[in-house]
Short mmCIF file of C-alpha atoms and ligand atoms in Angstrom, two decimals:
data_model
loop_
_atom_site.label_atom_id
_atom_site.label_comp_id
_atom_site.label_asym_id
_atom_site.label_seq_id
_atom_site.Cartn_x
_atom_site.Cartn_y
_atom_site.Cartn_z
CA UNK A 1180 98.38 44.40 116.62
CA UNK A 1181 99.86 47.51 114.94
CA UNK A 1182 100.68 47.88 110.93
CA UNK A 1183 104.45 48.65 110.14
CA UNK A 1184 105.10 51.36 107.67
CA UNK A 1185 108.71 52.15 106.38
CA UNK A 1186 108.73 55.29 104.54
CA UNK A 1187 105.68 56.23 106.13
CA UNK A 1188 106.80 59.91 106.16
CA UNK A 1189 107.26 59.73 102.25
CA UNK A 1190 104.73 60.49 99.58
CA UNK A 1191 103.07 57.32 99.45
CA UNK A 1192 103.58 56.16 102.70
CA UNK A 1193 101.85 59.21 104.56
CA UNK A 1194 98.80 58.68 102.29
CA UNK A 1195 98.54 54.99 102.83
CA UNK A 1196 99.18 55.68 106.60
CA UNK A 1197 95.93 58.13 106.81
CA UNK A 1198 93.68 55.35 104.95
CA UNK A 1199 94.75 52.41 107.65
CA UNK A 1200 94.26 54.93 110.51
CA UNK A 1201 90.66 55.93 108.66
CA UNK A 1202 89.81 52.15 108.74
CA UNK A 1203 90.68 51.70 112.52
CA UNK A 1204 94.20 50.23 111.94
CA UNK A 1205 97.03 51.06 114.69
CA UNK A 1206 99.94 52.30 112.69
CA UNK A 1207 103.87 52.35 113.57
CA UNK A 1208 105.89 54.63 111.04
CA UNK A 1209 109.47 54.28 110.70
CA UNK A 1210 111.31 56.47 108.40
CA UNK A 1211 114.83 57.93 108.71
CA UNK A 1212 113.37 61.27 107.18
CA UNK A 1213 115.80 61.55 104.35
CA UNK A 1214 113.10 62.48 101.67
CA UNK A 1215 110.36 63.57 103.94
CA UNK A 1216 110.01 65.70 107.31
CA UNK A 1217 108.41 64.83 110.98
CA UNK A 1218 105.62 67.31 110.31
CA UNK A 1219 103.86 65.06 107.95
CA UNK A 1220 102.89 62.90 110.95
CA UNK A 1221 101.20 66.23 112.69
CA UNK A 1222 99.36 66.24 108.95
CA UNK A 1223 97.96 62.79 109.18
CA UNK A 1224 97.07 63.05 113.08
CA UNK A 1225 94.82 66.10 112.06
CA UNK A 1226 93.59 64.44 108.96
CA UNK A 1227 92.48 61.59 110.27
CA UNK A 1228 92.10 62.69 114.40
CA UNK A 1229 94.11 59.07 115.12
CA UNK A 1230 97.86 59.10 116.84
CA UNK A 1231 100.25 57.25 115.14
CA UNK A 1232 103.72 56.00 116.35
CA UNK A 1233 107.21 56.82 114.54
CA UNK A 1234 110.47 56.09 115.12
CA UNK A 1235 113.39 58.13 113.49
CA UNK A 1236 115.05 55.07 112.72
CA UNK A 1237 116.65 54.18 109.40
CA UNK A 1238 115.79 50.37 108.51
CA UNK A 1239 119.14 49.11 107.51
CA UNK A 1240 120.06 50.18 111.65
CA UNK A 1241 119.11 46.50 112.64
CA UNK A 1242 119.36 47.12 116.48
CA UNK A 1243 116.67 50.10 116.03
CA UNK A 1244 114.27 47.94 113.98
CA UNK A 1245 114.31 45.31 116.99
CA UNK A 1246 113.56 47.78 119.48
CA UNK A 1247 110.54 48.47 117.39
CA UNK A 1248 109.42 45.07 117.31
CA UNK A 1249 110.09 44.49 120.94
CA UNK A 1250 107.79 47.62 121.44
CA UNK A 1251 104.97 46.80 119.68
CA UNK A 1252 103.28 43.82 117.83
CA UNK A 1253 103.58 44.01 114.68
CA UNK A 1254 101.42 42.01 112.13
CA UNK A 1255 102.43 42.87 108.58
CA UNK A 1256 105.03 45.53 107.43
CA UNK A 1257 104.18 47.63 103.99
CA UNK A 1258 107.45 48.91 102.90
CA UNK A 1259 108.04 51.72 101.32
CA UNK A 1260 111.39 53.16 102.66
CA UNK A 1261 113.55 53.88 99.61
CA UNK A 1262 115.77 55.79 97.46
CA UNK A 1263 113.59 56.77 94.34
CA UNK A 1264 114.95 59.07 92.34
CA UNK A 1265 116.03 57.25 88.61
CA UNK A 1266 118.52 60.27 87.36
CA UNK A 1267 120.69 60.30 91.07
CA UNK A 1268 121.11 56.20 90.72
CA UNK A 1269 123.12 56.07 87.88
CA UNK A 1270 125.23 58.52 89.61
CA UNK A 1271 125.25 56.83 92.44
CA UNK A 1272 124.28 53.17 92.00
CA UNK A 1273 125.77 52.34 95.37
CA UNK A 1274 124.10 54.21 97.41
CA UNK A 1275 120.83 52.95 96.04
CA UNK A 1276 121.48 49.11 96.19
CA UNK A 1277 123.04 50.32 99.64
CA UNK A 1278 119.87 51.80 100.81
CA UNK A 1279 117.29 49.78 99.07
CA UNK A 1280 118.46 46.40 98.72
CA UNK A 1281 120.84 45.75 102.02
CA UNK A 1282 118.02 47.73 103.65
CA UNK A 1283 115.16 45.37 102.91
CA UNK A 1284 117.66 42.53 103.60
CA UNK A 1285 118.17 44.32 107.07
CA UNK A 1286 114.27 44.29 107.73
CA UNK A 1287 113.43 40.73 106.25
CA UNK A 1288 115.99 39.62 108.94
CA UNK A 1289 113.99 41.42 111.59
CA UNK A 1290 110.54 40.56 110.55
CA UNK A 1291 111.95 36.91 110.71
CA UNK A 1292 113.61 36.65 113.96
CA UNK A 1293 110.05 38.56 115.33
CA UNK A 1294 108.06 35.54 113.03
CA UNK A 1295 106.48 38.73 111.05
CA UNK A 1296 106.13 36.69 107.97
CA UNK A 1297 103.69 39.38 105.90
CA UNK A 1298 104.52 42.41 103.76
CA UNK A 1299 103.26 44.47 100.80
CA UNK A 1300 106.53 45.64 99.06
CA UNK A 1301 106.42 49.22 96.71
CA UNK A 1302 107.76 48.16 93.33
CA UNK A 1303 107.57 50.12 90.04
CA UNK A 1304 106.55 49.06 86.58
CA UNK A 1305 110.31 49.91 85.84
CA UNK A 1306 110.59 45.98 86.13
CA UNK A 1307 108.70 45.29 83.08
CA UNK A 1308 111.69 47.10 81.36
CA UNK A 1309 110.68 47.46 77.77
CA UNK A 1310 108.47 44.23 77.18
CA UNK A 1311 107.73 45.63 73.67
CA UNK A 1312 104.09 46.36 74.08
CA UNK A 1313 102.87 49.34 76.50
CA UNK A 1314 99.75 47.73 78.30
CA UNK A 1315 101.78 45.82 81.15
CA UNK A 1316 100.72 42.85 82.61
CA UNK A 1317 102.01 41.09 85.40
CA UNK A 1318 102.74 37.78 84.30
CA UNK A 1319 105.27 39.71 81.26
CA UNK A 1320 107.59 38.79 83.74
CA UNK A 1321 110.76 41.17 84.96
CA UNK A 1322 112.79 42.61 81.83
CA UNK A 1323 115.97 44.61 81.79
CA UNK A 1324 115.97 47.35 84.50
CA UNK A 1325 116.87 50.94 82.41
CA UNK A 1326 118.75 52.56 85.87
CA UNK A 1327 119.90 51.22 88.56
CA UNK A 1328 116.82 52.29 90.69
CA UNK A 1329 115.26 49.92 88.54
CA UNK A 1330 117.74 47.00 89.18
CA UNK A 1331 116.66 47.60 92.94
CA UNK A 1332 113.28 47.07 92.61
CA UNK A 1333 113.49 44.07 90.64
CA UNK A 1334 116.16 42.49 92.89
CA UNK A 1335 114.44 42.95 95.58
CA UNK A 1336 111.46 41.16 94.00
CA UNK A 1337 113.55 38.12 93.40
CA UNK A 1338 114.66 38.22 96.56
CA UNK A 1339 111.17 38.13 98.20
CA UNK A 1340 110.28 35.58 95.76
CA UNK A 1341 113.56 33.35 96.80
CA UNK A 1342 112.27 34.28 100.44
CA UNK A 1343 108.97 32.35 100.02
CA UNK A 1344 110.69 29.33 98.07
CA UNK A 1345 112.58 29.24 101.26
CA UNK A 1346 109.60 29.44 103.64
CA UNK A 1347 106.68 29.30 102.57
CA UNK A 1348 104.70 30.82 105.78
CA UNK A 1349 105.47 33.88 104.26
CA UNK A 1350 102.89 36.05 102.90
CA UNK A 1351 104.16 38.78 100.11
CA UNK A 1352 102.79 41.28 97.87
CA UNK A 1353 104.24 42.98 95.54
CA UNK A 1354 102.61 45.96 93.87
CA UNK A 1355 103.87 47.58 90.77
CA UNK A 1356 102.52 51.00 91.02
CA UNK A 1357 102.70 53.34 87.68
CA UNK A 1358 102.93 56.95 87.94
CA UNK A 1359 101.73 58.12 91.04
CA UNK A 1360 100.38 62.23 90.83
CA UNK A 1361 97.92 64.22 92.99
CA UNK A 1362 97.58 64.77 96.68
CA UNK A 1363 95.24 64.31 99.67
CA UNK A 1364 92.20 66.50 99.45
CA UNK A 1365 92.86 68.46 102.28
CA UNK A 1366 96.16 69.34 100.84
CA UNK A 1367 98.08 68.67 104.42
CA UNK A 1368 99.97 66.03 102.65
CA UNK A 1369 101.59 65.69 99.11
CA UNK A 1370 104.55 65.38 97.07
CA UNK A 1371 107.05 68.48 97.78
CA UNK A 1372 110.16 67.43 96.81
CA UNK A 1373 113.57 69.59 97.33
CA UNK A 1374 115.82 71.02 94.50
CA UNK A 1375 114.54 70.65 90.65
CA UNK A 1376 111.85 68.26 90.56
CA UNK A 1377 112.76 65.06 87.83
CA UNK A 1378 109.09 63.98 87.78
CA UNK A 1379 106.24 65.70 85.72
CA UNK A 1380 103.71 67.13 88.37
CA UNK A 1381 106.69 68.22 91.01
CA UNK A 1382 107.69 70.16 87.80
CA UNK A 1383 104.28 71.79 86.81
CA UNK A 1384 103.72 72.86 90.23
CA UNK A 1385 107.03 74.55 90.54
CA UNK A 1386 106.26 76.52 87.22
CA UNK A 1387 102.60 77.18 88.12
CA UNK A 1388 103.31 78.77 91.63
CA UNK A 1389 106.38 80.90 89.75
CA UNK A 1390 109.42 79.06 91.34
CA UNK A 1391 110.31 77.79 87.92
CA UNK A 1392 110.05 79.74 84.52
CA UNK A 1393 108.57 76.71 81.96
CA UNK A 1394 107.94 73.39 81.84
CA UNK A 1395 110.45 71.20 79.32
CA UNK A 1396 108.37 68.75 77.54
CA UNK A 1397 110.78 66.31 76.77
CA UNK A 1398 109.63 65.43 73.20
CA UNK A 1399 107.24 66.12 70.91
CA UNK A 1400 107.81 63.43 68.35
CA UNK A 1401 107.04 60.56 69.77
CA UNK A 1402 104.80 58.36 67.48
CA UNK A 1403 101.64 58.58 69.95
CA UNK A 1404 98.54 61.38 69.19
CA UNK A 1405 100.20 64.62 69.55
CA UNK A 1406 103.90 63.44 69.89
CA UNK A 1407 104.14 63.43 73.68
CA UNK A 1408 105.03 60.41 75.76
CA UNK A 1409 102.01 58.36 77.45
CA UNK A 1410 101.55 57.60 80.91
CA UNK A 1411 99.20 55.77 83.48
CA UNK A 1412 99.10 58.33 86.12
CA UNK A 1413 97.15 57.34 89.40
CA UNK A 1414 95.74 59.26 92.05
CA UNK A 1415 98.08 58.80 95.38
CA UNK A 1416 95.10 58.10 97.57
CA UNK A 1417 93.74 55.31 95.01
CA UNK A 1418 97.15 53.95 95.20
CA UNK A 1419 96.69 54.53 99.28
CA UNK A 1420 93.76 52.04 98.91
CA UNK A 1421 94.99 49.95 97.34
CA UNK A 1422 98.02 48.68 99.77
CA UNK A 1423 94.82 48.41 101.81
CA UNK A 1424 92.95 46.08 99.80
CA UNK A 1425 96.42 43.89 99.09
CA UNK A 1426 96.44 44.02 103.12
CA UNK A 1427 92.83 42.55 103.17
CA UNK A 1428 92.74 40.05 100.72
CA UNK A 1429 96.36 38.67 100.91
CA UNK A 1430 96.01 35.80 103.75
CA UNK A 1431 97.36 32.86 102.38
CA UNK A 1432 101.10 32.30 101.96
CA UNK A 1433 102.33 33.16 98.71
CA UNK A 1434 103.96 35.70 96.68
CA UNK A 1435 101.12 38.07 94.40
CA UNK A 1436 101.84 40.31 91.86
CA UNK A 1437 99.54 43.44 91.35
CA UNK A 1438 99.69 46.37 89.10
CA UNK A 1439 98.10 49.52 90.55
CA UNK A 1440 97.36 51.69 87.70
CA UNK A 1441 94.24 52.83 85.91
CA UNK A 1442 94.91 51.48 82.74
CA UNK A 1443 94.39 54.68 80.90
CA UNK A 1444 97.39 56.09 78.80
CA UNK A 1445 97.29 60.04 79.30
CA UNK A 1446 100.08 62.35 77.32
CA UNK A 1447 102.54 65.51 78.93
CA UNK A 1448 100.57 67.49 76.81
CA UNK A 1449 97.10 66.38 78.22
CA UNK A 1450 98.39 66.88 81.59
CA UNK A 1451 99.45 70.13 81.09
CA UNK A 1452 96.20 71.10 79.71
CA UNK A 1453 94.06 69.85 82.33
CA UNK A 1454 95.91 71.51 84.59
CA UNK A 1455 95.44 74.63 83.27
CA UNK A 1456 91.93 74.07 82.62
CA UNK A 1457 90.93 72.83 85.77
CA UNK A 1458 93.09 75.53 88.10
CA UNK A 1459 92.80 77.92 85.71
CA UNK A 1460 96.18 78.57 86.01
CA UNK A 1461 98.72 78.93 83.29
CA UNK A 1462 102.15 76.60 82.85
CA UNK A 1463 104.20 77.74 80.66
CA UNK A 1464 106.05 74.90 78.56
CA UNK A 1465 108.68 74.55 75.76
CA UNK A 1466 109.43 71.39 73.95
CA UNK A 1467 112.82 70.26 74.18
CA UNK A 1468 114.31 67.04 72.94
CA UNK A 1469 113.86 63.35 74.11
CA UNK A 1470 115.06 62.72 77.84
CA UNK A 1471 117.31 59.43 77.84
CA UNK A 1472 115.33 56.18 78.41
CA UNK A 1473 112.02 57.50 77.83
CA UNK A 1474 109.49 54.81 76.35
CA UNK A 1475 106.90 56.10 74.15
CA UNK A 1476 103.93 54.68 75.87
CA UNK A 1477 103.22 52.65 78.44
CA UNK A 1478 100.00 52.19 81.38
CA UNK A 1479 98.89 49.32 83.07
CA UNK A 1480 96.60 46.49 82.94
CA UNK A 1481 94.66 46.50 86.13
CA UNK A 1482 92.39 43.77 85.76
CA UNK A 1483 94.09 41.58 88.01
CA UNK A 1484 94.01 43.46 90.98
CA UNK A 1485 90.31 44.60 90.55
CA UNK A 1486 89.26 40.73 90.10
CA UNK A 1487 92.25 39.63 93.19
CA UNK A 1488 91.84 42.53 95.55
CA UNK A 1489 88.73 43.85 94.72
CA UNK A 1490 90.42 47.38 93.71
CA UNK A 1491 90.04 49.99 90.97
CA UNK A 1492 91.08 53.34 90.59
CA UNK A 1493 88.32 55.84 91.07
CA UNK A 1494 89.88 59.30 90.62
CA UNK A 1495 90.36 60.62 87.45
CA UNK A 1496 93.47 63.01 85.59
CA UNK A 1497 91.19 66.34 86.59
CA UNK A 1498 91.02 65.21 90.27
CA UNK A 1499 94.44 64.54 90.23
CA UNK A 1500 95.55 67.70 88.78
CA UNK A 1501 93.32 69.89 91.00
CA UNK A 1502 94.66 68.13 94.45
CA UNK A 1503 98.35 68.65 93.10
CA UNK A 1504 97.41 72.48 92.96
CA UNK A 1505 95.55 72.24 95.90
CA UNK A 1506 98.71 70.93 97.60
CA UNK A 1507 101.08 72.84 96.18
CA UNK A 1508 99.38 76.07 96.51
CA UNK A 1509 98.94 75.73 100.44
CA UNK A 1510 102.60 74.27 101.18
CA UNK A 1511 104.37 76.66 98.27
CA UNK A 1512 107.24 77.67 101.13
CA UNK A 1513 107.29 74.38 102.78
P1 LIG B 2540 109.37 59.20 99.19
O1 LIG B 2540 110.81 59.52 98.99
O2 LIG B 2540 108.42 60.34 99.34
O3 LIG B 2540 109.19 58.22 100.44
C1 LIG B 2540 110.16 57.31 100.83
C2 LIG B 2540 110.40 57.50 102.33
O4 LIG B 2540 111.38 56.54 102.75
C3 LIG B 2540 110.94 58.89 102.68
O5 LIG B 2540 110.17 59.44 103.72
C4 LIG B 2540 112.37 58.62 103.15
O6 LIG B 2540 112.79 59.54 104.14
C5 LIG B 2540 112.29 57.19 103.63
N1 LIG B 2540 113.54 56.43 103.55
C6 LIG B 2540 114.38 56.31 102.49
N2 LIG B 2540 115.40 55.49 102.81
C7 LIG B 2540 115.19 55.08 104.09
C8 LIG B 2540 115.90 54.24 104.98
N3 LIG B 2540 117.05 53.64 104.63
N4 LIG B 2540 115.40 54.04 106.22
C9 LIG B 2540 114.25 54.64 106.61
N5 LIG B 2540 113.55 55.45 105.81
C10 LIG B 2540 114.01 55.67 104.57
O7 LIG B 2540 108.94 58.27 97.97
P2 LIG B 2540 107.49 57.75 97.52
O8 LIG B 2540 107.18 58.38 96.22
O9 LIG B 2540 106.55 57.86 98.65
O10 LIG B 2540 107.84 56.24 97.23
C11 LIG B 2540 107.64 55.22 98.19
C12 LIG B 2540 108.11 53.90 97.62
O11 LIG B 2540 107.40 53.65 96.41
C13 LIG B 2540 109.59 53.89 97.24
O12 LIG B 2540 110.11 52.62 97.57
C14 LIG B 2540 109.57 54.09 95.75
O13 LIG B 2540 110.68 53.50 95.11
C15 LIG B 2540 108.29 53.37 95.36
N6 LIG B 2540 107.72 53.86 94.10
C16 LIG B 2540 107.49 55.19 93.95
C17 LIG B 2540 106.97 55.64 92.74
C18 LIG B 2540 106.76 57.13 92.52
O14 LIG B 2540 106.69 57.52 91.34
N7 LIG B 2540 106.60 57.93 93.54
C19 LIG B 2540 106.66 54.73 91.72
C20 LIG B 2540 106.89 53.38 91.93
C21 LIG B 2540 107.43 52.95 93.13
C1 LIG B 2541 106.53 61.31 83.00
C2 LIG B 2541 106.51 61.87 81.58
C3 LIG B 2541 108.68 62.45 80.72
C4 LIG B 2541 109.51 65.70 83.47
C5 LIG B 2541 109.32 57.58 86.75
C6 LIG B 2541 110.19 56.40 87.04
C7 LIG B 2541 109.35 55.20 87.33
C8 LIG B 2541 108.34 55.50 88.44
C9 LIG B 2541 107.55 56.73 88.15
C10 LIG B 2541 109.37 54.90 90.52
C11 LIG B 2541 107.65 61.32 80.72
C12 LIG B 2541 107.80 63.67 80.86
C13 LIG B 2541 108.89 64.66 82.82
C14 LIG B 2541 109.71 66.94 82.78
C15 LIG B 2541 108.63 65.99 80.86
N1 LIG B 2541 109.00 55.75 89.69
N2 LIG B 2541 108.47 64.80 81.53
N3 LIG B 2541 109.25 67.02 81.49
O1 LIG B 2541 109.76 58.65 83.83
O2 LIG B 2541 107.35 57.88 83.52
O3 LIG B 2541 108.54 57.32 85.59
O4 LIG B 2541 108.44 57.81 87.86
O5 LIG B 2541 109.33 53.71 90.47
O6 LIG B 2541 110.22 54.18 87.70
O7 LIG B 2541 111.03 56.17 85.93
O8 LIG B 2541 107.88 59.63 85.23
O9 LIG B 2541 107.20 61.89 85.94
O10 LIG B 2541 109.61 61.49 85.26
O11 LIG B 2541 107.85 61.46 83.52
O12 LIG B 2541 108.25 66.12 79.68
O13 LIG B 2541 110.29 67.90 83.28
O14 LIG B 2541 106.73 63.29 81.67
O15 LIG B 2541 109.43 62.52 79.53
O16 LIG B 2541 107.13 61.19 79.44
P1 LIG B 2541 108.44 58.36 84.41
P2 LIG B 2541 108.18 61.18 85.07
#
């Protein structure tokens, strides 16, 4: 019996791939390598010393799913195969109900005519919208999406939630991750992406190895301790574990709700600090003014997933800042 990952190229995926290969899991990756690149999988294989399979196959291609499924047995699919970036879907809203929605419809439809009836899907505390108080907890319920990226995610809840109305063999889980940062510690894999990064750590890396002059900090009056927006940033490989624990514990039909985060607010400003501090390394940074749609604060509650799946974050903001150097530093003309 083999786990299916979608995405398992990307960011996420690749680190959640190495933990189910650590823990003797057989692993299928299918990704369409839009966001990511086929060396990753040479990455895991000599992190973890385990093969993996992957098909270059992108999931809304329905005949190319099915030949996966005929080739292997799959058990449970944890999908992560998306279109992420907030900024490019308002430009292009389309595309990303195109890619994310119709492509999870495409793979449901699979999973069922195989009877696969169990998956752990990636969504974002972007469905909480702006609930009006910053810790999140999960039964806030969905509020208005800010981008269309957003609308995805919480769409595609609904829909999985419709799916298990409909049948109720199926087991889902659906984990609302906050702001995932850092890298593995052997800094084969990590976040690298192309072009001008929209996300905080893409962006202090690219300033800290010299590709980019300074860091905007977008902000600095924000009514929080030194005027700089608040996050719950998690550590990639807790996050890793953590689709492995949902995978665990989740074995009765149903539809669960998890947020992975620590459930620590940290500000831009701290993160920039740390960074410095623990790399020794300088970032340079202006302030500049609000970026659109920008809450304040917000971080999770997590005490539902550490009483339901027996999870907690362990690594802290230093950890995570030193792997994201560590990363960056060894892949800097990847
Ligand atoms: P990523 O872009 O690194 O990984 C996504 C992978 O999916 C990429 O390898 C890409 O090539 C692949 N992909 C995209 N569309 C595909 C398609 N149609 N068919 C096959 N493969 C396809 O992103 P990530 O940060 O690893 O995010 C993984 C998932 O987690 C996404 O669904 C994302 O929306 C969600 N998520 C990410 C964050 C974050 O901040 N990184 C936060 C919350 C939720
Ligand atoms: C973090 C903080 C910025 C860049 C996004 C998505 C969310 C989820 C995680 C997928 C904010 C500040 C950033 C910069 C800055 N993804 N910042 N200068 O916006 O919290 O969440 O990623 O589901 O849905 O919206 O993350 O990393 O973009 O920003 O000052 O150049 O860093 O204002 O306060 P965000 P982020």
């Amino acid at each position: 019996m083999q786990i299916l990952v979608t995405g398992g190229t990307g960011y996420i995926g690749s680190h959640t791939v190495v933990e189910l290969l650590k823990s003797g899991k057989e692993v299928v990756i299918v990704d369409n390598l839009s966001n990511s690149s086929k060396n990753v999988i040479d990455n895991i294989e000599k992190i973890t010393n385990k093969k993996c399979k992957f098909y270059e196959i992108d999931i809304r291609d329905e005949k190319g799913l099915e030949k996966v499924f005929e080739e292997n047995d799959i058990e449970a699919v944890i999908h992560f195969a998306g279109l992420k970036a907030v900024g490019e879907s308002v430009v292009k809203p389309l595309e990303y109900y195109d890619n994310n929605v119709i492509g999870t419809i495409k793979l449901l439809e699979v999973m069922k005519k195989f009877v696969c009836k169990k998956m752990v899907f990636s969504s974002s505390a972007t469905v909480y919208g702006d609930p009006g108080n910053p810790k999140y907890v999960e039964d806030m319920g969905r509020g208005k999406a800010s981008s269309p990226y957003g609308a995805t995610k919480a769409v595609i809840e609904e829909m999985l939630e419709s799916l298990y109305i409909a049948d109720n063999e199926w087991t889902i889980s659906l984990l609302r991750y906050f702001n995932p940062i850092g890298a593995h510690e052997s800094g084969l894999i990590g976040e690298n992406p192309n072009g001008i990064p929209n996300n905080l750590m893409p962006y202090i890396q690219k300033v800290a190895i010299g590709e980019l002059k300074e860091l905007s900090i977008f902000g600095d009056n924000y009514n929080t301790k030194d005027g700089t927006c608040i996050r719950d940033y998690i550590h990639v490989v807790d996050l890793a574990v953590g689709h492995m624990k949902a995978l665990q514990k989740l074995n009765k039909p149903g539809v669960y709700i998890h947020n992975l985060g620590t459930g620590a607010g940290t500000s831009v400003l701290d993160i920039v600090k740390t960074f410095e501090k623990v790399n020794n390394i300088k970032v340079n940074y202006k302030f500049a003014p609000r970026r659109a749609g920008d809450l304040p604060e917000f971080f999770a509650d997590p005490s539902k997933a550490k009483s339901e799946l027996d999870w907690e974050a362990k690594r802290g903001i230093e950890e995570m800042c030193r792997d994201s150097w560590n990363f960056i530093s060894k892949n800097r003309n990847s």
